[in-house]
Coordinates of C-alpha atoms in Angstrom, one line a residue:
M195 CA 89.9 56.6 97.3
P196 CA 91.4 60.5 95.7
T197 CA 89.7 60.8 92.1
E198 CA 91.4 62.8 89.5
R199 CA 89.6 65.7 90.5
D200 CA 90.5 65.5 94.3
E201 CA 94.4 65.3 92.2
L202 CA 93.8 67.9 90.5
R203 CA 92.4 70.8 92.8
R204 CA 94.9 69.6 95.8
F205 CA 97.6 70.0 92.8
L206 CA 96.5 73.4 91.6
M207 CA 95.8 73.9 95.8
A208 CA 100.4 74.3 95.8
V209 CA 100.4 76.8 92.8
H210 CA 99.8 80.8 92.6
P211 CA 97.6 81.8 91.5
Y212 CA 95.3 79.2 92.0
D213 CA 96.2 79.0 95.9
A214 CA 94.1 82.5 96.3
L215 CA 90.8 81.5 94.6
A216 CA 88.0 80.5 96.7
P217 CA 87.1 76.9 97.2
E218 CA 84.2 77.6 94.5
V219 CA 85.9 79.5 91.7
L220 CA 88.6 76.8 91.9
D221 CA 85.6 74.2 91.8
D222 CA 84.4 75.9 88.5
L223 CA 87.3 76.1 87.1
L224 CA 88.5 72.5 87.5
P225 CA 86.7 70.6 84.6
A226 CA 88.4 73.5 82.0
F227 CA 92.1 71.4 82.9
R228 CA 92.7 69.4 79.5
P229 CA 95.3 67.1 81.1
R230 CA 98.3 66.3 77.6
A231 CA 100.7 63.7 78.1
M232 CA 103.4 63.9 76.0
A233 CA 107.1 62.4 75.5
A234 CA 110.6 63.6 75.2
G235 CA 111.2 65.9 72.8
E236 CA 107.7 66.6 71.5
P237 CA 106.9 70.3 70.5
V238 CA 104.5 71.9 72.7
Y239 CA 103.7 74.7 69.9
A240 CA 106.3 76.6 67.4
Y241 CA 106.1 80.0 67.2
G242 CA 103.5 82.4 65.6
E243 CA 100.3 79.6 66.1
E244 CA 97.4 80.7 67.6
L245 CA 97.7 78.9 70.8
E246 CA 94.8 77.5 72.2
G247 CA 95.4 78.5 75.9
L248 CA 97.8 78.4 78.6
Y249 CA 99.9 75.5 79.6
L250 CA 101.1 74.1 83.5
I251 CA 103.7 71.5 84.4
R252 CA 102.3 69.0 86.7
A253 CA 105.7 66.9 86.1
G254 CA 108.5 66.4 83.6
A255 CA 109.9 69.3 82.1
V256 CA 109.6 72.1 78.8
E257 CA 112.8 74.2 77.1
V258 CA 111.0 77.5 75.8
R259 CA 112.6 79.3 73.2
D260 CA 112.8 82.6 71.7
V261 CA 112.1 82.9 67.7
N262 CA 115.7 82.2 67.0
G263 CA 115.8 78.9 68.3
A264 CA 117.5 80.7 71.3
Q265 CA 116.9 78.6 74.4
I266 CA 115.5 82.0 76.9
S267 CA 113.9 79.7 80.0
A268 CA 113.9 75.9 81.1
L269 CA 111.2 75.3 83.0
G270 CA 109.9 72.7 85.6
P271 CA 106.1 71.0 88.0
R272 CA 104.1 74.7 89.2
N273 CA 105.4 76.6 85.7
S274 CA 103.2 78.5 83.4
F275 CA 103.5 79.0 80.0
G276 CA 102.2 81.2 76.9
E277 CA 100.2 84.1 79.3
R278 CA 102.1 86.2 77.3
G279 CA 101.4 85.2 74.0
L280 CA 97.5 84.9 74.6
T281 CA 97.2 88.5 76.9
R282 CA 98.5 89.9 73.3
D283 CA 96.9 88.7 69.7
G284 CA 96.9 84.8 70.7
L285 CA 99.6 83.7 69.1
A286 CA 102.5 82.6 70.7
V287 CA 106.1 84.6 70.9
T288 CA 108.2 81.4 71.6
S289 CA 108.1 78.0 71.0
A290 CA 107.9 75.1 73.4
R291 CA 109.3 71.8 73.5
T292 CA 109.6 68.8 76.0
A293 CA 112.6 68.3 78.2
A294 CA 111.5 65.3 79.4
D295 CA 108.2 62.6 79.5
T296 CA 105.7 65.7 80.0
Q297 CA 102.6 66.1 82.1
L298 CA 100.8 69.0 81.1
L299 CA 97.7 71.2 81.9
V300 CA 96.4 73.0 79.0
L301 CA 93.6 75.7 80.1
P302 CA 91.8 76.3 77.2
K303 CA 92.2 80.4 75.9
A304 CA 88.4 81.4 76.5
D305 CA 88.6 79.7 80.2
F306 CA 92.2 81.9 81.2
L307 CA 90.9 85.1 79.3
R308 CA 87.5 85.4 82.0
L309 CA 89.8 83.8 85.0
V310 CA 92.7 86.5 84.4
E311 CA 89.2 89.2 84.0
T312 CA 87.0 88.2 87.0
Q313 CA 89.6 87.0 90.0
P314 CA 91.4 90.0 91.5
A315 CA 94.4 87.5 91.9
A316 CA 95.5 85.9 88.6
K317 CA 95.1 89.3 86.9
K318 CA 97.6 90.2 89.6
F319 CA 99.9 87.5 88.6
F320 CA 99.9 87.1 85.0
D321 CA 99.8 90.5 84.2
R322 CA 103.6 91.7 83.7
Q323 CA 102.9 95.3 83.8
R324 CA 103.2 96.1 87.7
A325 CA 99.9 98.3 89.0
P326 CA 101.6 102.7 89.4
R327 CA 103.3 102.5 92.2
P328 CA 102.7 105.9 94.3
K329 CA 104.3 109.2 93.1
R330 CA 105.4 111.5 96.4
Q331 CA 106.5 109.7 99.7
D332 CA 104.4 110.6 102.6
L333 CA 105.2 110.5 106.1
A334 CA 102.1 109.4 107.1
T335 CA 101.9 105.9 104.7
S336 CA 105.5 105.0 105.8
R337 CA 106.3 101.8 107.2
V338 CA 107.3 102.8 110.6
E339 CA 110.8 100.5 109.6
T340 CA 112.0 103.4 107.8
L341 CA 111.5 105.5 109.8
M342 CA 112.7 104.1 113.4
A343 CA 116.8 104.3 114.4
R344 CA 117.7 100.2 114.7
T345 CA 120.4 100.1 117.6
P346 CA 119.0 102.0 120.5
L347 CA 119.8 102.4 123.1
T348 CA 120.0 99.6 126.1
C349 CA 120.7 99.0 129.5
A350 CA 119.5 96.7 132.3
P351 CA 117.1 97.1 134.8
G352 CA 120.4 96.6 137.8
D353 CA 122.8 99.4 136.2
T354 CA 122.1 102.9 138.3
V355 CA 120.6 105.9 137.0
Q356 CA 124.0 107.4 136.7
Q357 CA 125.2 104.5 134.5
A358 CA 122.1 105.4 132.4
A359 CA 123.1 108.9 132.1
Q360 CA 126.1 109.0 131.3
M361 CA 125.2 106.6 128.5
M362 CA 122.6 109.1 127.2
A363 CA 125.4 112.3 127.2
E364 CA 128.2 110.0 125.7
T365 CA 126.1 108.9 122.5
H366 CA 123.8 112.3 122.7
V367 CA 120.2 110.2 122.6
S368 CA 117.6 111.7 124.7
S369 CA 116.5 108.3 126.0
I370 CA 117.3 105.0 126.9
C371 CA 115.0 101.3 126.8
I372 CA 115.6 98.8 129.7
T373 CA 116.0 95.2 128.5
E374 CA 116.1 91.6 129.6
G375 CA 118.2 89.9 127.5
D376 CA 116.1 91.8 124.0
M377 CA 112.7 91.8 125.5
L378 CA 111.8 95.4 126.5
K379 CA 110.8 96.0 130.1
G380 CA 111.0 99.9 130.1
I381 CA 112.5 103.3 129.5
A382 CA 113.6 106.2 131.1
T383 CA 114.0 110.0 128.9
I384 CA 115.8 113.0 129.9
R385 CA 112.6 114.0 131.6
D386 CA 112.0 111.0 133.6
L387 CA 116.1 111.7 134.4
S388 CA 115.9 115.1 135.7
G389 CA 111.9 114.7 137.6
K390 CA 112.5 111.7 139.6
V391 CA 115.9 111.4 140.3
V392 CA 116.9 115.3 140.6
A393 CA 114.0 117.1 141.3
R394 CA 114.0 114.1 144.4
A395 CA 117.3 114.4 145.0
L396 CA 117.6 110.8 144.9
P397 CA 120.9 108.4 145.3
Y398 CA 122.8 108.0 142.0
D399 CA 123.0 104.7 142.6
T400 CA 119.4 103.9 142.2
P401 CA 118.4 101.3 139.5
V402 CA 117.4 102.7 136.3
A403 CA 114.8 100.2 136.7
D404 CA 113.2 102.6 139.3
V405 CA 112.3 105.5 137.7
M406 CA 111.7 104.2 134.2
T407 CA 108.4 103.9 132.0
P408 CA 107.4 99.8 132.3
D409 CA 106.1 98.2 130.0
P410 CA 105.7 101.2 127.9
V411 CA 103.4 101.9 124.6
S412 CA 105.7 100.4 121.4
L413 CA 104.6 100.1 118.3
A414 CA 105.5 96.3 115.5
P415 CA 107.6 97.8 112.6
S416 CA 104.8 97.4 110.4
A417 CA 102.6 100.3 111.5
I418 CA 102.7 103.4 109.6
G419 CA 104.0 106.8 110.3
S420 CA 100.1 108.2 111.7
D421 CA 100.3 105.8 114.0
V422 CA 103.8 107.5 115.5
L423 CA 102.3 110.7 114.9
H424 CA 99.0 109.3 116.9
M425 CA 99.8 107.7 119.6
M426 CA 103.0 110.8 120.4
M427 CA 100.0 113.3 120.3
E428 CA 97.5 111.1 122.3
R429 CA 100.3 110.3 125.2
R430 CA 102.0 113.4 125.3
I431 CA 105.1 110.8 124.6
G432 CA 108.4 112.3 122.4
H433 CA 109.7 108.6 122.1
V434 CA 108.1 105.4 120.7
P435 CA 109.8 102.0 121.2
V436 CA 109.2 99.7 118.1
C437 CA 109.3 95.8 119.1
E438 CA 108.3 92.3 117.8
A439 CA 106.6 90.1 120.1
G440 CA 108.3 92.5 122.7
R441 CA 111.6 92.0 121.6
L442 CA 113.3 96.0 121.1
V443 CA 113.6 96.7 117.4
G444 CA 113.6 100.1 117.5
M445 CA 112.8 103.2 118.2
V446 CA 111.2 106.2 116.8
T447 CA 111.0 109.6 118.6
Q448 CA 110.3 113.3 117.6
T449 CA 113.9 113.7 116.4
D450 CA 113.5 110.8 113.3
L451 CA 110.3 112.2 112.8
T452 CA 111.4 115.7 111.9
R453 CA 114.7 114.4 110.2
F454 CA 113.0 111.8 108.0
Q455 CA 110.4 114.6 106.2
A456 CA 113.8 117.4 106.3
M457 CA 116.1 114.8 104.5
T458 CA 115.8 115.1 101.2
S459 CA 118.1 115.1 97.9
A460 CA 117.6 118.3 97.8
E461 CA 118.6 119.3 101.6
L462 CA 122.2 116.9 100.6
V463 CA 122.9 118.9 97.4
S464 CA 122.3 122.0 99.6
E465 CA 125.0 120.9 101.8
I466 CA 127.8 119.9 99.6
A467 CA 127.6 123.3 97.6
H468 CA 128.7 124.9 100.7
A469 CA 130.8 122.3 102.6
A470 CA 134.3 123.6 103.0
D471 CA 136.2 120.0 101.9
A472 CA 135.9 116.8 101.2
E473 CA 135.6 115.4 105.4
A474 CA 132.2 118.0 105.6
M475 CA 130.8 116.8 102.2
A476 CA 131.9 112.6 103.9
K477 CA 129.3 113.5 107.0
V478 CA 126.7 114.3 104.1
T479 CA 127.0 111.2 101.4
A480 CA 127.2 108.3 104.4
R481 CA 123.7 109.9 104.8
I482 CA 122.9 108.8 101.2
P483 CA 122.1 104.6 102.1
D484 CA 119.0 106.4 103.8
L485 CA 117.5 108.5 101.4
L486 CA 117.6 105.2 99.8
V487 CA 115.8 103.8 101.3
Q488 CA 113.5 106.8 102.4
L489 CA 113.0 107.2 98.7
V490 CA 112.4 103.2 97.9
A491 CA 110.2 103.3 100.6
G492 CA 108.0 106.7 99.3
G493 CA 106.8 105.0 95.5
N494 CA 109.7 106.5 93.5
R495 CA 109.9 105.1 90.3
H496 CA 113.5 103.4 89.9
E497 CA 115.1 106.2 87.8
V498 CA 113.9 109.0 90.2
V499 CA 115.7 107.7 93.0
T500 CA 119.0 106.6 90.9
R501 CA 118.8 110.5 89.0
L502 CA 118.1 112.0 92.7
I503 CA 121.4 110.2 94.1
T504 CA 123.6 110.8 90.6
D505 CA 122.3 114.6 91.3
I506 CA 124.0 114.0 95.0
A507 CA 127.5 113.1 93.0
D508 CA 127.5 115.9 90.7
T509 CA 127.5 117.8 93.5
A510 CA 130.1 117.2 95.2
T511 CA 132.3 116.7 92.1
R512 CA 131.5 120.5 90.6
R513 CA 132.2 121.0 94.5
L514 CA 135.7 120.0 94.8
L515 CA 136.1 121.2 91.5
T516 CA 135.2 125.0 93.0
L517 CA 137.5 123.6 95.8
A518 CA 140.6 122.5 93.9
E519 CA 140.9 125.7 91.6
Q520 CA 140.2 128.1 94.7
K521 CA 143.5 125.7 96.3
L522 CA 145.7 125.9 93.0
G523 CA 145.1 128.6 91.1
P524 CA 142.5 129.1 87.5
A525 CA 142.8 126.5 85.5
P526 CA 146.0 127.9 82.7
V527 CA 142.2 126.4 79.8
P528 CA 139.6 125.8 79.6
Y529 CA 138.3 121.8 80.9
L530 CA 135.6 119.8 81.6
W531 CA 135.3 116.8 84.0
L532 CA 132.9 114.4 82.3
A533 CA 132.1 110.8 84.3
C534 CA 130.9 108.0 82.6
G535 CA 129.5 104.7 84.3
S536 CA 126.4 104.9 86.3
Q537 CA 127.1 108.1 87.4
G538 CA 127.2 108.9 83.0
R539 CA 123.7 107.3 82.6
Q540 CA 122.8 109.0 86.1
E541 CA 121.9 105.2 87.7
Q542 CA 124.1 105.8 90.9
T543 CA 122.5 103.3 93.2
G544 CA 123.6 102.3 97.1
V545 CA 127.4 100.7 95.5
S546 CA 128.8 103.3 93.3
D547 CA 132.7 103.7 92.0
Q548 CA 133.6 106.7 90.5
D549 CA 134.4 106.5 86.8
N550 CA 136.0 110.1 85.3
C551 CA 137.6 111.8 82.5
L552 CA 138.8 115.3 81.4
I553 CA 138.7 117.1 78.1
L554 CA 141.4 119.8 77.7
S555 CA 141.4 123.0 74.9
D556 CA 143.3 121.9 72.8
D557 CA 146.0 125.2 73.3
A558 CA 146.9 123.4 76.3
T559 CA 150.2 122.7 77.0
E560 CA 152.9 120.0 78.0
A561 CA 153.3 122.4 81.0
D562 CA 149.5 122.4 81.8
M563 CA 149.4 118.6 82.0
A564 CA 150.9 119.6 85.9
Y565 CA 148.3 121.9 86.9
F566 CA 145.4 119.3 85.4
A567 CA 147.4 116.4 87.2
Q568 CA 146.9 118.7 90.9
L569 CA 143.0 118.8 90.4
A570 CA 141.9 115.6 88.7
K571 CA 144.0 114.3 92.3
F572 CA 142.3 116.8 93.8
V573 CA 138.8 115.9 92.7
C574 CA 139.1 112.1 92.5
D575 CA 140.7 111.8 96.1
G576 CA 137.7 113.9 97.7
L577 CA 135.5 111.7 95.3
D578 CA 136.6 108.7 97.3
R579 CA 136.6 110.1 101.3
C580 CA 133.2 110.9 99.8
G581 CA 132.8 106.9 99.5
Y582 CA 132.8 106.8 95.9
V583 CA 135.7 104.2 95.9
Y584 CA 138.3 104.5 93.2
C585 CA 137.4 102.4 89.8
P586 CA 139.4 99.0 90.0
G587 CA 139.9 100.3 86.2
D588 CA 141.5 102.9 87.0
M589 CA 138.8 104.5 85.0
M590 CA 139.9 107.8 86.0
A591 CA 140.7 111.4 85.2
T592 CA 144.0 110.5 87.6
N593 CA 145.2 108.4 85.5
P594 CA 146.6 110.4 82.4
R595 CA 145.6 108.6 79.8
W596 CA 142.1 109.9 80.1
C597 CA 143.1 113.2 81.3
Q598 CA 144.3 114.9 77.3
P599 CA 143.5 117.5 75.1
L600 CA 140.2 117.6 72.7
R601 CA 142.4 116.5 69.8
V602 CA 143.5 113.5 71.4
W603 CA 140.3 111.9 72.6
R604 CA 139.0 112.2 68.7
G605 CA 141.7 110.5 68.3
Y606 CA 141.0 107.8 70.7
F607 CA 137.7 107.0 69.3
D608 CA 138.3 107.6 65.8
G609 CA 140.9 104.3 67.0
W610 CA 138.4 102.6 68.6
I611 CA 135.7 102.7 65.3
A612 CA 138.6 101.6 62.9
K613 CA 139.7 99.6 64.7
P614 CA 137.6 97.4 67.4
S615 CA 139.5 95.1 69.2
P616 CA 137.7 93.4 72.5
E617 CA 139.5 96.7 73.8
A618 CA 138.6 99.2 71.9
Q619 CA 134.4 97.9 72.8
M620 CA 135.3 98.5 76.2
L621 CA 136.2 101.1 75.8
A622 CA 133.9 102.2 73.7
S623 CA 131.1 101.4 75.8
V624 CA 131.9 102.9 78.6
M625 CA 132.8 106.1 76.6
F626 CA 129.6 106.1 75.1
D627 CA 128.1 107.4 78.5
L628 CA 130.1 110.4 78.5
R629 CA 127.9 113.3 80.7
P630 CA 129.5 116.3 81.6
I631 CA 129.5 117.4 84.8
G632 CA 131.4 120.6 85.0
G633 CA 133.1 122.9 83.4
D634 CA 133.7 123.5 79.5
E635 CA 130.6 121.8 77.9
R636 CA 131.5 123.4 73.8
L637 CA 134.2 120.5 74.7
F638 CA 132.1 117.4 74.4
E639 CA 129.4 118.8 72.5
D640 CA 131.0 118.3 68.5
L641 CA 133.0 115.4 69.9
Q642 CA 129.6 113.7 71.1
T643 CA 127.4 113.6 67.6
A644 CA 131.0 113.3 65.6
T645 CA 131.5 110.2 67.2
L646 CA 127.9 109.0 67.1
A647 CA 127.2 109.0 63.3
R648 CA 130.6 107.5 62.5
A649 CA 130.5 104.7 64.6
A650 CA 126.7 104.4 63.1
R651 CA 128.1 104.0 59.7
N652 CA 131.0 101.1 60.5
S653 CA 129.0 98.4 60.6
I654 CA 131.8 96.2 61.8
F655 CA 132.4 98.3 64.3
V656 CA 128.5 98.0 65.4
A657 CA 128.5 94.5 64.6
H658 CA 131.8 93.8 67.3
M659 CA 129.2 96.3 69.8
V660 CA 126.4 94.1 68.8
S661 CA 128.9 91.4 70.2
N662 CA 130.4 93.1 72.6
A663 CA 126.4 94.2 74.2
L664 CA 125.8 90.6 74.7
K665 CA 128.3 89.2 76.8
H666 CA 126.3 89.3 80.1
T667 CA 122.7 87.2 80.1
P668 CA 119.8 87.3 82.1
P669 CA 120.6 84.5 84.9
L670 CA 117.9 82.0 83.5
G671 CA 118.8 78.2 84.7
L672 CA 116.8 75.1 85.5
L673 CA 116.4 76.0 89.8
R674 CA 113.4 77.9 89.8
G675 CA 114.1 79.5 86.7
F676 CA 117.0 81.1 87.7
A677 CA 121.1 80.5 87.1
T678 CA 122.4 81.2 90.4
I679 CA 126.1 81.9 91.6
R680 CA 127.3 78.7 92.0
S681 CA 129.8 78.8 94.9
G682 CA 132.3 81.7 96.9
E683 CA 130.5 84.2 99.1
H684 CA 128.1 85.1 96.7
K685 CA 126.8 81.3 96.7
N686 CA 122.9 81.2 95.2
T687 CA 122.3 84.6 94.6
V688 CA 122.1 86.0 91.3
D689 CA 123.6 89.3 90.1
L690 CA 121.0 91.8 89.7
K691 CA 123.9 94.3 88.0
H692 CA 126.1 91.8 85.9
N693 CA 123.5 89.8 84.6
G694 CA 120.0 91.8 85.5
V695 CA 120.7 96.2 84.8
V696 CA 123.8 95.5 82.7
P697 CA 122.1 93.4 79.3
V698 CA 119.5 96.1 79.2
V699 CA 122.2 99.3 79.4
D700 CA 124.0 97.5 76.9
L701 CA 121.2 96.7 75.1
G702 CA 120.2 100.8 75.3
R703 CA 123.9 101.4 74.0
V704 CA 123.6 99.9 70.9
Y705 CA 120.3 101.5 70.0
A706 CA 121.6 104.4 70.6
L707 CA 124.5 104.1 69.1
Q708 CA 121.6 102.4 66.2
G709 CA 119.8 104.8 65.9
Q710 CA 122.6 108.2 67.0
L711 CA 120.4 108.8 70.3
P712 CA 122.7 112.0 72.3
E713 CA 121.1 110.0 75.5
A714 CA 122.9 108.7 78.5
N715 CA 119.9 107.4 81.2
T716 CA 119.1 103.9 80.0
R717 CA 115.7 104.3 80.2
A718 CA 116.1 107.4 78.6
R719 CA 117.4 105.4 75.6
L720 CA 115.4 103.0 75.2
E721 CA 112.0 105.1 75.4
A722 CA 113.9 107.4 71.9
A723 CA 114.4 104.1 70.2
R724 CA 111.2 103.6 70.4
T725 CA 109.9 106.3 68.9
A726 CA 112.8 106.2 66.2
G727 CA 111.5 103.4 65.3
V728 CA 115.0 101.6 66.4
L729 CA 112.6 99.4 68.3
S730 CA 109.6 98.0 68.1
K731 CA 106.4 99.1 69.8
T732 CA 105.5 96.1 71.9
G733 CA 109.2 94.7 72.0
G734 CA 110.3 98.2 73.1
Q735 CA 107.8 98.5 75.6
D736 CA 107.8 94.9 76.7
L737 CA 111.8 96.1 77.7
L738 CA 111.0 98.7 78.8
D739 CA 108.9 97.2 81.2
A740 CA 111.5 93.7 81.7
Y741 CA 113.8 97.3 83.0
D742 CA 111.9 98.6 85.4
L743 CA 110.7 95.6 87.1
I744 CA 114.6 94.2 87.4
A745 CA 115.9 97.7 88.3
E746 CA 113.3 98.3 90.7
T747 CA 113.9 95.0 92.6
R748 CA 117.5 95.3 92.9
L749 CA 116.3 98.7 94.7
E750 CA 114.7 96.9 97.2
H751 CA 116.7 94.0 98.0
Q752 CA 119.8 97.4 98.5
A753 CA 117.1 99.5 100.9
R754 CA 116.3 95.9 102.7
Q755 CA 119.9 95.6 103.2
I756 CA 120.6 98.4 104.4
K757 CA 117.4 98.5 107.0
T758 CA 118.4 95.6 108.4
G759 CA 122.0 97.0 108.9
G760 CA 123.9 95.2 105.9
R761 CA 126.4 97.3 103.1
P762 CA 124.0 97.0 99.8
D763 CA 125.1 94.6 97.1
N764 CA 123.8 93.6 94.2
Y765 CA 123.6 89.7 95.3
L766 CA 119.6 88.9 95.6
A767 CA 118.7 85.4 97.1
P768 CA 115.4 84.4 94.8
S769 CA 114.8 82.0 98.1
V770 CA 113.7 85.3 99.5
L771 CA 111.0 86.6 97.3
S772 CA 107.9 84.6 96.6
D773 CA 107.0 82.8 94.3
F774 CA 104.8 85.9 92.6
E775 CA 107.7 88.1 92.8
R776 CA 109.9 85.6 91.4
S777 CA 107.6 84.1 87.9
H778 CA 107.8 87.5 87.4
L779 CA 111.2 88.5 87.4
R780 CA 112.0 85.5 85.6
D781 CA 109.5 86.5 82.5
A782 CA 111.6 89.7 83.2
F783 CA 114.8 87.8 82.0
V784 CA 113.0 86.6 79.8
V785 CA 112.1 89.6 77.3
V786 CA 115.4 91.3 78.0
K787 CA 117.1 87.1 76.7
S788 CA 114.5 87.2 73.8
L789 CA 115.3 90.9 73.2
Q790 CA 119.3 89.6 73.0
S791 CA 118.6 87.3 70.6
A792 CA 116.9 88.9 68.4
L793 CA 119.9 91.8 68.4
G794 CA 123.0 89.2 68.0
H795 CA 119.9 87.7 64.8
G796 CA 119.9 91.3 63.0
K797 CA 117.0 91.3 64.1
G798 CA 114.7 94.5 65.6
A799 CA 112.5 94.0 68.8
L800 CA 110.1 91.2 68.7
G801 CA 106.9 93.1 67.3

């Protein structure tokens, strides 16, 4: 009959990171766990108390609340809590109470710290700061799945060599895979057709199976670029099929390797800067998804990836402004084109619409407005052609409301600050992310400085902005720690934009307002707020770490979708994540919720 020790071992072997411990390590750890039975509604610990150890739920449910009493997490069996305090100063940074009759396992502080110090799996699991990512992309170490073409040309063994040649000519490729179903049987290249068919004067109706290379060498998607390079050099081949269990899933050619090495954001920027029209630019921006995959696979941080992708949109905008002036003639008065939204913050990903406006010199006359209306239409139409779709909310320079002289813009901001209605809050939130793209930047300098100072002095406006910043909340709930979307197209997913990134963006905007900080980029705002004392050092670092994890999870999700031939979006199914990834993503959402609660109660970041 199993003993309590056996039951405990069986339970822990189903919980990460204990399932990764060596059997002897786990056996040595078993006696340290202290069982505790608690009735529903009992406090486990209070904020600021010294924690006795790490808590692990064996059965039941626990609610975790922040310093202001707002619930930030609802936990069930196999969830741990309390580690954040243990790895800082040993004091609880939250409070916890049972929500049902609960059985806890308590791992004393000394045993927990020893476990983290001696066991890499435990350290990795409980350390919320992720390991540094490589800073530079390297062809030799990039995975084959990021290099390969995902729809290789195929034909059946019985198809003729003429049919194969025609297919290759029509698709402008130099090889064709011969398959039965989705199983790879052989490969034929241009060299095979010229050397085996033309040189030998074989009939054009010869089956392609007669000239193909049967059972060609292949690689798995998990192979790396150096494997491809070495195979090509050793065997003197230029085409390597990619297979999983014999099933053809892709093809890597020498051209793919060259393109991978050559495709950088700088290359795309250069091509766009010299494009003759929007059509030519669209062919370049169509490669942005592949660039995103490449940048993510290369280990670049999220703020680097989004900055490089935004640079392409900036260049496209400036090129369209130049083309517009070539078509319409020089502008009658100075003007400034600005971006807001994700482009304004330099945070564009694989999913972006356009948000922009025009500030005109106060010398502009009514007659001049027709010119700028044409200029705005030319640029916005061009951006839409390049994949930056029209803003659903009409926040574009083509809307006469957002194409006005500087004096009108001053009036807009004065009105929003003086009377912070719901619409004013929304518009101010968007416009506080403005960033000059092309034109006379002097039109914005005084406007930004004066507006920040005036807004920061108006406590009612700041309070409304704080309220607006709390409307988007992290998706914390009962189901595996996440509140997923319950119905519709995106059922059982979490929205990594509106419930993940946007809450941090909103917090950063308020901190910038409170500190009168000119930065528009969210991460730059958080860093500046911490330096200026608007955020405490520890609270600011927690929020930066949480934001990094959420933003990188979003980019990795989009990269996965692109690699599998899909369109990138922001809807992540938690089920695709490992227990480790889910746990840390939940921790990141908890941090954001805590900072929202602190802001809502008029306090700084938790220190």
